[in-house]
């Protein structure tokens, strides 16, 4: 069962992912985690992609999340 994030959050993450701003993405994920602790599992997967510089996978996962909402 996938936790969905508010579309505003995924839009901001996508924008940062498209320009490749790793530190800003990490800060945003931290902020989202504090506001949405129920999304911890999903955020962990997103963080793993960012830490490995796998931005294509990061952006693909954001698209999946948006498709669910």
Backbone as a ProteinNet text record, in pm:
[ID]
protein_1_A
[PRIMARY]
XXXXXXXXXXXXXXXXXXXXXXXXXXXXXXXXXXXXXXXXXXXXXXXXXXXXXXXXXXXXXXXXXXXXX
[TERTIARY]
85.2	0	88.5	86.2	177.5	116.3	197.5	157.4	174.2	76.3	89.4	131.4	199.7	242.6	157.9	142	68.8	135.4	53.1	104.5	201.8	177.8	269.7	410.8	417	548	617.5	542.3	606.7	647.8	569.7	605.6	737.2	752.4	877.8	995.1	973.5	1081.4	1118.6	1016.9	1045.5	1128.4	1091.3	1165.3	1312.4	1334.7	1471.8	1545.1	1472.9	1533.8	1573.8	1491.6	1521.3	1645.8	1672.3	1794.7	1911.3	1882.8	1989	2045.7	1965.7	2012.4	1998.2	2100.9	2097.3	2071.7	2147.8	2132	1993	1939.4	1804.3	1700.5	1720.2	1628.3	1634.2	1754.8	1769.3	1703.2	1719.1	1656.4	1504.8	1453.8	1309.1	1253.8	1325.1	1280.9	1276.5	1376.1	1379.3	1257.4	1226.7	1111.9	981.2	967.9	846.8	835.3	948.1	946.7	894.6	930.4	882.5	732.7	683.8	540.7	455	513.9	438.8	514.8	525	601.4	546.1	419.3	358.7	418.4	486.7	546.1	692.6	736.5	877.9	934.2	859.1	908.8	931.7	835.8	846.2	961.7	972.7	1079.4	1216.8	1225.8	1353.5	1397.6	1303.1	1335.8	1379.6	1307.4	1345.3	1485.5	1513.4	1646.3	1755.9	1729.1	1830.7	1865.6	1765.3	1791.3	1875.3	1842.1	1915	2059.3	2078.2	2214.1	2300.6	2238.2	2312.4	2316.8	2268.1	2263.4	2181.4	2080.2	1992.6	1870.2	1893.6	1784.6	1675.9	1712.5	1608.9	1509.5	1561.6	1474	1394	1457.9	1392.3	1272.5	1295.2	1188.6	1080.1	1118.7	1021	930.1	987.4	907.1	810.3	856.3	766.4	649.1	676.6	568.8	468.4	519.1	429.8	341.7	401.6	326.5	216	248.5	149	38	72	-27.2	-131.1	-89.3	-179.7	-280.3	-234.4	-321.6	-421.4
-119.6	0	124.2	199.8	313.4	439.6	504.9	633.6	739.1	824.3	930.5	1060.4	1143.2	1273.3	1380.6	1493.9	1603.2	1641.7	1672.3	1703.3	1821.2	1917.2	2031.2	1983.3	1883.8	1831.2	1759	1674.2	1601.1	1695.5	1801.2	1899.2	1969	2006.5	2071.1	1975.4	1849.9	1750.5	1726.8	1721.8	1699.8	1813.6	1936	2053.3	2045.4	2010.8	1999.2	1882.7	1772.7	1656.4	1685.7	1764	1796.2	1882.6	1968.3	2049.5	1981	1868.6	1790.6	1851.2	1924.4	1991	1896	1812.5	1704.1	1756.4	1856.1	1905.2	1960.6	2030.7	2086.3	1974	1868.8	1754.5	1690.6	1669.4	1606.9	1690.6	1821.6	1910.3	1903	1899.2	1891.9	1759.6	1650.3	1519.3	1517.7	1580	1589.6	1667	1775.9	1858.8	1779.5	1707.3	1628	1518.9	1457.8	1350.3	1401.3	1523.4	1580.3	1608.6	1650	1681.8	1558.3	1455.8	1334.9	1209.3	1187.8	1071.7	938.3	936.7	813.4	772.6	864.1	836.4	794.6	758.8	729.2	624.4	517.4	412.2	462.5	534.8	592.7	693	775.9	876.7	811.2	697.2	625.7	581.8	531.1	487.5	607.9	718.8	840.1	886	884.3	926	836.5	704.8	612.3	644.6	675.2	711.5	839.4	937.1	1065.1	1044.9	969.2	947.2	873.4	789.3	716.1	794.4	918.7	1004.8	941	862.4	797.5	886.4	1000	1096.9	1050.8	969.3	918	831.1	744	658.6	741.4	841.3	932.6	999.2	1053.5	1121.5	1022.8	902	799.6	763.6	752.1	719.8	834.6	957.3	1071.2	1068	1028.1	1017.7	910.1	797	691.2	742	816.1	870.7	963.3	1050.1	1141.5	1066.8	956.1	880	817.7	788.4	727.3	829.5	954.4	1056.2	1111.7
0	0	0	-108.5	-118.5	-58.1	23	80.2	-28.6	-44.1	-143.4	-74.8	-150.1	-99.8	-167.2	-101.1	-165	-297.3	-395.8	-529.7	-528.5	-438.4	-426.9	-389.6	-301.2	-258.2	-373.3	-444.4	-553.6	-666.4	-688.6	-792.4	-757.2	-630.5	-587.8	-600	-558.6	-569.5	-715.6	-803.6	-945.7	-1002.3	-967.6	-1016.4	-973.4	-847	-796.4	-862.8	-886.1	-951	-1094	-1162.9	-1302.7	-1315.7	-1216.2	-1223.4	-1151.2	-1084.1	-1020.9	-893.9	-821.3	-699.6	-580	-561.5	-462.5	-320.8	-277.8	-139.9	-114.4	-211.8	-195.8	-190.2	-269	-265.1	-127.2	-75.9	55.2	164.3	157.2	255.7	245.1	121.9	100.7	151.9	126.3	175.8	329	391	537.6	588.2	521.9	558.3	544.2	433.6	410.5	516.6	551.6	650.9	786.2	821	946.6	940.6	824.9	809.4	786.1	724.2	687.3	733.1	864.1	913.2	861.9	823.4	771.7	636.8	570.4	439.1	449.3	568.2	593.2	497	470.9	381.5	239.9	188.8	54.7	48.7	150.2	152.7	159.2	228	236	96.9	17.5	-119.7	-203.9	-192.7	-266.1	-225.2	-94.1	-45	-98.8	-104.4	-155.4	-299.9	-381.6	-521	-528.4	-445.8	-448.2	-404	-294.4	-243.5	-343.6	-428.2	-531.4	-663.5	-662.8	-781.9	-894.3	-855.8	-953.8	-975.3	-1038.2	-1052.1	-1148.9	-1248.1	-1339.1	-1263.5	-1175.3	-1095.8	-995.7	-938.1	-844	-911.8	-1031.8	-1105.8	-1150.7	-1187.6	-1229.7	-1112.2	-993.6	-875	-842.6	-858.1	-836.5	-934.4	-1059.7	-1158.5	-1117.7	-1065.6	-1017.6	-904.1	-813.2	-698.8	-749.5	-843.8	-899.5	-972.4	-1037.1	-1111.8	-1017.6	-896	-797.5	-745.1	-731.9	-671.4	-769.5
[MASK]
+++++++++++++++++++++++++++++++++++++++++++++++++++++++++++++++++++++

